[in-house]
């Protein structure tokens, strides 16, 4: 008998693991670049998933799935992981882990809008109110302070890694974070639609495989696959990339897919958006600074907005 809270626990665990793994990815991203780290992450996680799928005998169900469902899951991987995670890593390098993950609370807004457009339905007043609250919470955290010190904590943290950080650099990070949220939101909608005949773990593998192929194609076209080889030869980078990939991509992606499949869609969306709550504490401890009331208020507002947006 399935635990009635299994889906909810899977979503919450995935959110916590994402916060930890993105923090671990921060150093390699600064050194090797967002696309290179994303490629390494997707390839490694896809290989781990392939071994798992084969060991559990899930290759046959994957082969038996309908072509339409397979295509939807694969496209969700390209949109959510190839494009979305590359944008997410780029945002981490510019505005830090917490602000980047907070921007991911916009994913349910995009998911609701895409699903509504797909089904031909206009957003309800509750959905519009939830989206407005999310935007308010996000703006409270990422907008410049009245004293003009925009993103001061992020600027101070990134100066040793990337040199001077300008307001334009931070603004680009916000745009990348929004793009990552769009990728995640649309990826969830596509994955959910394609999981009618594709088992959860097999769907996770297919998403990762499609994402890795997409990144390899981009690397070949841009002539930058050599960066991935340099990362593979860096023990310092591998010490962070390998554990972060296992926790945040291999394990967390499986938990996310299980949560999406087992939990009500609204509940899953809320719990999967809890990563900023975990990252708020992690980043404060890592950077040895106090959590500001503004950061707490904005994060909680965004969580409330997600709950309103996705509630029945």
XYZ file of C-alpha atoms in Angstrom:
312
model
C 0.000 0.000 0.000
C 1.365 3.410 -0.974
C 1.910 5.950 1.805
C -0.686 8.716 1.273
C 2.053 11.302 1.889
C 4.666 9.648 -0.332
C 4.262 12.192 -3.128
C 4.420 15.155 -0.768
C 7.523 13.835 0.990
C 9.168 13.168 -2.380
C 8.550 16.765 -3.507
C 9.823 18.277 -0.257
C 12.938 16.084 -0.310
C 13.617 17.097 -3.914
C 13.377 20.772 -2.979
C 15.872 20.340 -0.122
C 18.320 18.415 -2.299
C 18.133 21.087 -5.018
C 19.116 23.760 -2.506
C 22.115 21.723 -1.360
C 23.225 20.716 -4.843
C 22.984 24.188 -6.384
C 25.158 25.452 -3.540
C 27.730 22.757 -4.366
C 27.603 23.666 -8.073
C 28.394 27.309 -7.346
C 32.198 26.968 -7.406
C 32.455 24.826 -10.572
C 30.039 27.169 -12.370
C 32.251 30.160 -11.617
C 35.335 28.297 -12.855
C 34.038 26.321 -15.846
C 30.818 28.051 -16.934
C 27.119 27.269 -16.663
C 26.768 25.238 -19.873
C 29.816 23.070 -19.172
C 28.693 22.214 -15.647
C 25.167 21.528 -16.884
C 26.537 19.161 -19.552
C 28.657 17.290 -17.015
C 25.706 17.075 -14.661
C 23.256 15.799 -17.265
C 25.640 13.220 -18.780
C 26.637 11.808 -15.391
C 23.070 11.707 -14.106
C 21.790 10.138 -17.352
C 24.358 7.337 -17.039
C 23.323 6.746 -13.425
C 19.667 6.693 -14.424
C 20.367 4.308 -17.326
C 22.026 1.813 -14.981
C 19.093 2.102 -12.574
C 16.437 1.762 -15.274
C 18.178 -1.275 -16.764
C 18.642 -2.910 -13.350
C 14.943 -2.493 -12.562
C 13.861 -3.850 -15.928
C 12.252 -0.611 -17.035
C 13.746 -0.480 -20.521
C 10.887 -2.590 -21.886
C 8.120 -0.289 -20.535
C 10.054 2.635 -21.964
C 10.139 0.937 -25.360
C 6.431 0.138 -25.109
C 5.394 3.744 -24.361
C 3.591 5.681 -27.056
C 5.700 7.816 -29.380
C 3.691 10.887 -28.469
C 4.365 10.477 -24.742
C 8.050 9.771 -25.379
C 8.319 12.928 -27.464
C 6.650 15.055 -24.785
C 8.954 13.761 -22.035
C 12.038 14.217 -24.233
C 11.074 17.768 -25.167
C 10.435 18.503 -21.489
C 14.050 17.501 -20.835
C 15.405 19.834 -23.513
C 13.247 22.742 -22.334
C 13.608 22.190 -18.596
C 17.185 20.878 -18.352
C 19.144 21.785 -21.495
C 17.866 25.354 -21.614
C 16.337 25.869 -18.175
C 19.206 24.540 -16.065
C 21.824 26.315 -18.164
C 19.980 29.562 -17.480
C 19.669 28.621 -13.813
C 23.406 28.015 -13.456
C 24.100 31.278 -15.243
C 21.878 33.064 -12.737
C 23.653 31.394 -9.802
C 26.970 32.804 -11.049
C 25.512 36.312 -11.126
C 23.001 36.711 -8.270
C 23.705 33.817 -5.915
C 21.895 30.647 -4.918
C 19.023 32.017 -2.837
C 17.884 34.703 -5.265
C 18.145 32.270 -8.166
C 16.082 29.625 -6.411
C 13.588 32.243 -5.278
C 13.064 33.182 -8.913
C 12.141 29.543 -9.479
C 8.919 30.203 -7.567
C 7.830 31.849 -10.819
C 7.789 28.376 -12.396
C 4.214 27.629 -11.214
C 3.133 30.968 -12.686
C 4.519 29.956 -16.066
C 3.181 26.406 -15.656
C -0.323 27.702 -14.912
C -0.208 30.112 -17.854
C 1.054 27.444 -20.267
C -1.431 24.847 -19.056
C -4.258 27.388 -19.309
C -3.244 28.343 -22.854
C -2.953 24.664 -23.783
C -6.457 23.993 -22.470
C -7.904 27.257 -23.708
C -8.862 28.520 -20.236
C -8.224 31.959 -18.754
C -6.551 32.202 -15.322
C -8.985 32.405 -12.404
C -8.970 35.380 -10.022
C -7.284 33.125 -7.425
C -4.526 32.210 -9.867
C -4.004 35.852 -10.785
C -3.830 36.817 -7.097
C -1.325 34.045 -6.393
C 0.858 35.134 -9.294
C 0.784 38.738 -8.036
C 1.847 37.668 -4.526
C 4.715 35.590 -5.955
C 5.908 38.532 -8.020
C 5.740 40.795 -4.980
C 7.786 38.362 -2.892
C 10.397 37.916 -5.607
C 10.643 41.667 -6.202
C 11.112 42.281 -2.483
C 14.238 40.130 -2.477
C 15.839 40.770 -5.882
C 15.056 44.476 -6.324
C 17.733 47.045 -5.380
C 17.545 48.451 -1.877
C 16.579 52.084 -1.308
C 20.182 52.910 -0.429
C 21.160 51.877 -3.962
C 23.131 48.800 -2.925
C 21.618 46.418 -5.411
C 22.351 42.792 -4.635
C 25.148 43.812 -2.236
C 25.454 40.395 -0.641
C 25.794 38.708 -4.002
C 28.289 41.265 -5.261
C 30.487 40.766 -2.199
C 30.304 37.002 -2.482
C 31.156 36.889 -6.178
C 33.989 39.423 -6.323
C 36.616 36.836 -5.355
C 35.295 34.507 -8.065
C 34.519 36.768 -10.973
C 36.044 40.164 -10.351
C 33.936 43.334 -10.257
C 30.199 42.693 -10.395
C 28.116 45.429 -11.969
C 24.413 46.207 -11.768
C 24.122 44.994 -15.365
C 25.687 41.683 -14.362
C 23.068 41.307 -11.613
C 20.255 42.306 -13.985
C 21.391 39.647 -16.452
C 21.254 37.151 -13.579
C 17.656 38.063 -12.844
C 16.716 37.631 -16.516
C 18.449 34.245 -16.582
C 16.634 33.249 -13.397
C 13.296 34.164 -14.943
C 14.229 32.180 -18.056
C 15.119 29.196 -15.895
C 11.747 29.415 -14.167
C 10.023 29.441 -17.551
C 11.986 26.364 -18.565
C 11.084 24.548 -15.370
C 7.407 25.500 -15.543
C 6.956 24.505 -19.174
C 9.051 21.366 -18.619
C 6.755 20.242 -15.800
C 3.670 20.728 -17.972
C 5.205 18.727 -20.829
C 6.490 15.973 -18.524
C 3.133 15.618 -16.777
C 1.373 15.310 -20.133
C 3.842 12.666 -21.324
C 3.763 10.425 -18.273
C 0.547 8.659 -19.236
C 2.437 5.647 -20.594
C 6.012 6.352 -19.419
C 6.995 5.060 -15.932
C 8.343 7.641 -13.499
C 11.972 6.495 -13.353
C 12.085 5.828 -17.086
C 10.732 9.338 -17.683
C 13.504 10.780 -15.502
C 16.123 8.949 -17.547
C 14.583 10.035 -20.840
C 14.511 13.686 -19.743
C 18.174 13.573 -18.735
C 19.249 11.742 -21.871
C 17.429 14.237 -24.096
C 18.938 17.136 -22.145
C 22.460 15.696 -22.430
C 22.080 15.193 -26.181
C 20.848 18.750 -26.538
C 23.852 20.103 -24.625
C 26.280 17.961 -26.642
C 24.751 19.296 -29.859
C 25.130 22.879 -28.611
C 28.715 22.149 -27.537
C 29.609 20.716 -30.944
C 28.003 23.645 -32.735
C 29.824 26.180 -30.560
C 33.121 24.285 -30.444
C 33.205 24.331 -26.637
C 33.194 20.652 -25.741
C 36.820 21.044 -24.702
C 35.661 22.857 -21.572
C 33.876 19.713 -20.424
C 37.111 17.741 -20.856
C 38.946 20.274 -18.689
C 36.295 19.965 -16.000
C 36.641 16.171 -16.069
C 40.379 16.580 -15.384
C 39.823 18.919 -12.420
C 39.716 16.975 -9.104
C 38.509 20.080 -7.248
C 35.557 20.522 -9.604
C 34.680 16.820 -9.609
C 34.584 16.762 -5.796
C 31.624 19.130 -6.026
C 30.057 18.183 -9.351
C 29.759 14.445 -8.680
C 28.024 14.669 -5.246
C 25.888 17.604 -6.413
C 24.817 15.646 -9.497
C 23.956 12.552 -7.504
C 21.907 14.505 -4.953
C 20.374 17.232 -7.058
C 19.914 15.581 -10.437
C 19.930 11.806 -10.112
C 18.078 11.498 -6.805
C 16.140 14.774 -6.714
C 14.873 14.460 -10.281
C 13.531 10.999 -9.536
C 11.878 12.321 -6.387
C 10.402 15.227 -8.355
C 8.947 12.934 -11.013
C 7.552 10.627 -8.315
C 6.050 13.586 -6.500
C 4.460 14.958 -9.656
C 2.992 11.528 -10.368
C 1.780 10.735 -6.818
C 0.816 14.072 -5.263
C -1.962 16.433 -6.322
C -0.563 18.872 -8.871
C -1.182 21.921 -6.657
C 0.536 20.397 -3.636
C 3.455 19.158 -5.724
C 3.992 22.624 -7.199
C 4.050 24.247 -3.744
C 6.453 21.748 -2.193
C 8.778 21.710 -5.199
C 9.042 25.481 -4.830
C 10.341 25.266 -1.250
C 14.024 25.287 -2.259
C 14.457 29.017 -1.428
C 13.474 28.321 2.165
C 16.294 25.791 2.467
C 18.765 27.906 0.500
C 18.046 30.968 2.638
C 19.526 29.181 5.644
C 22.309 27.416 3.702
C 23.543 30.622 2.060
C 23.418 32.564 5.327
C 25.520 29.923 7.083
C 27.931 29.560 4.168
C 28.459 33.310 3.770
C 28.440 33.873 7.557
C 25.845 36.597 7.465
C 22.514 37.153 9.160
C 19.266 36.479 7.318
C 17.632 39.853 6.671
C 13.954 40.480 7.449
C 13.498 41.524 3.814
C 14.815 38.172 2.556
C 12.597 36.241 4.970
C 9.514 38.315 4.129
C 10.038 38.024 0.388
C 10.660 34.291 0.551
C 7.567 33.655 2.686
C 5.464 35.877 0.408
C 6.563 33.858 -2.599
C 5.669 30.613 -0.816
C 2.226 31.992 0.054
C 1.762 33.061 -3.543
C 2.592 29.575 -4.808
C 0.060 28.108 -2.367
C -2.647 30.525 -3.547
C -1.837 30.007 -7.210
C -1.944 26.219 -7.064
C -4.798 25.739 -4.580
C -8.038 24.326 -5.882
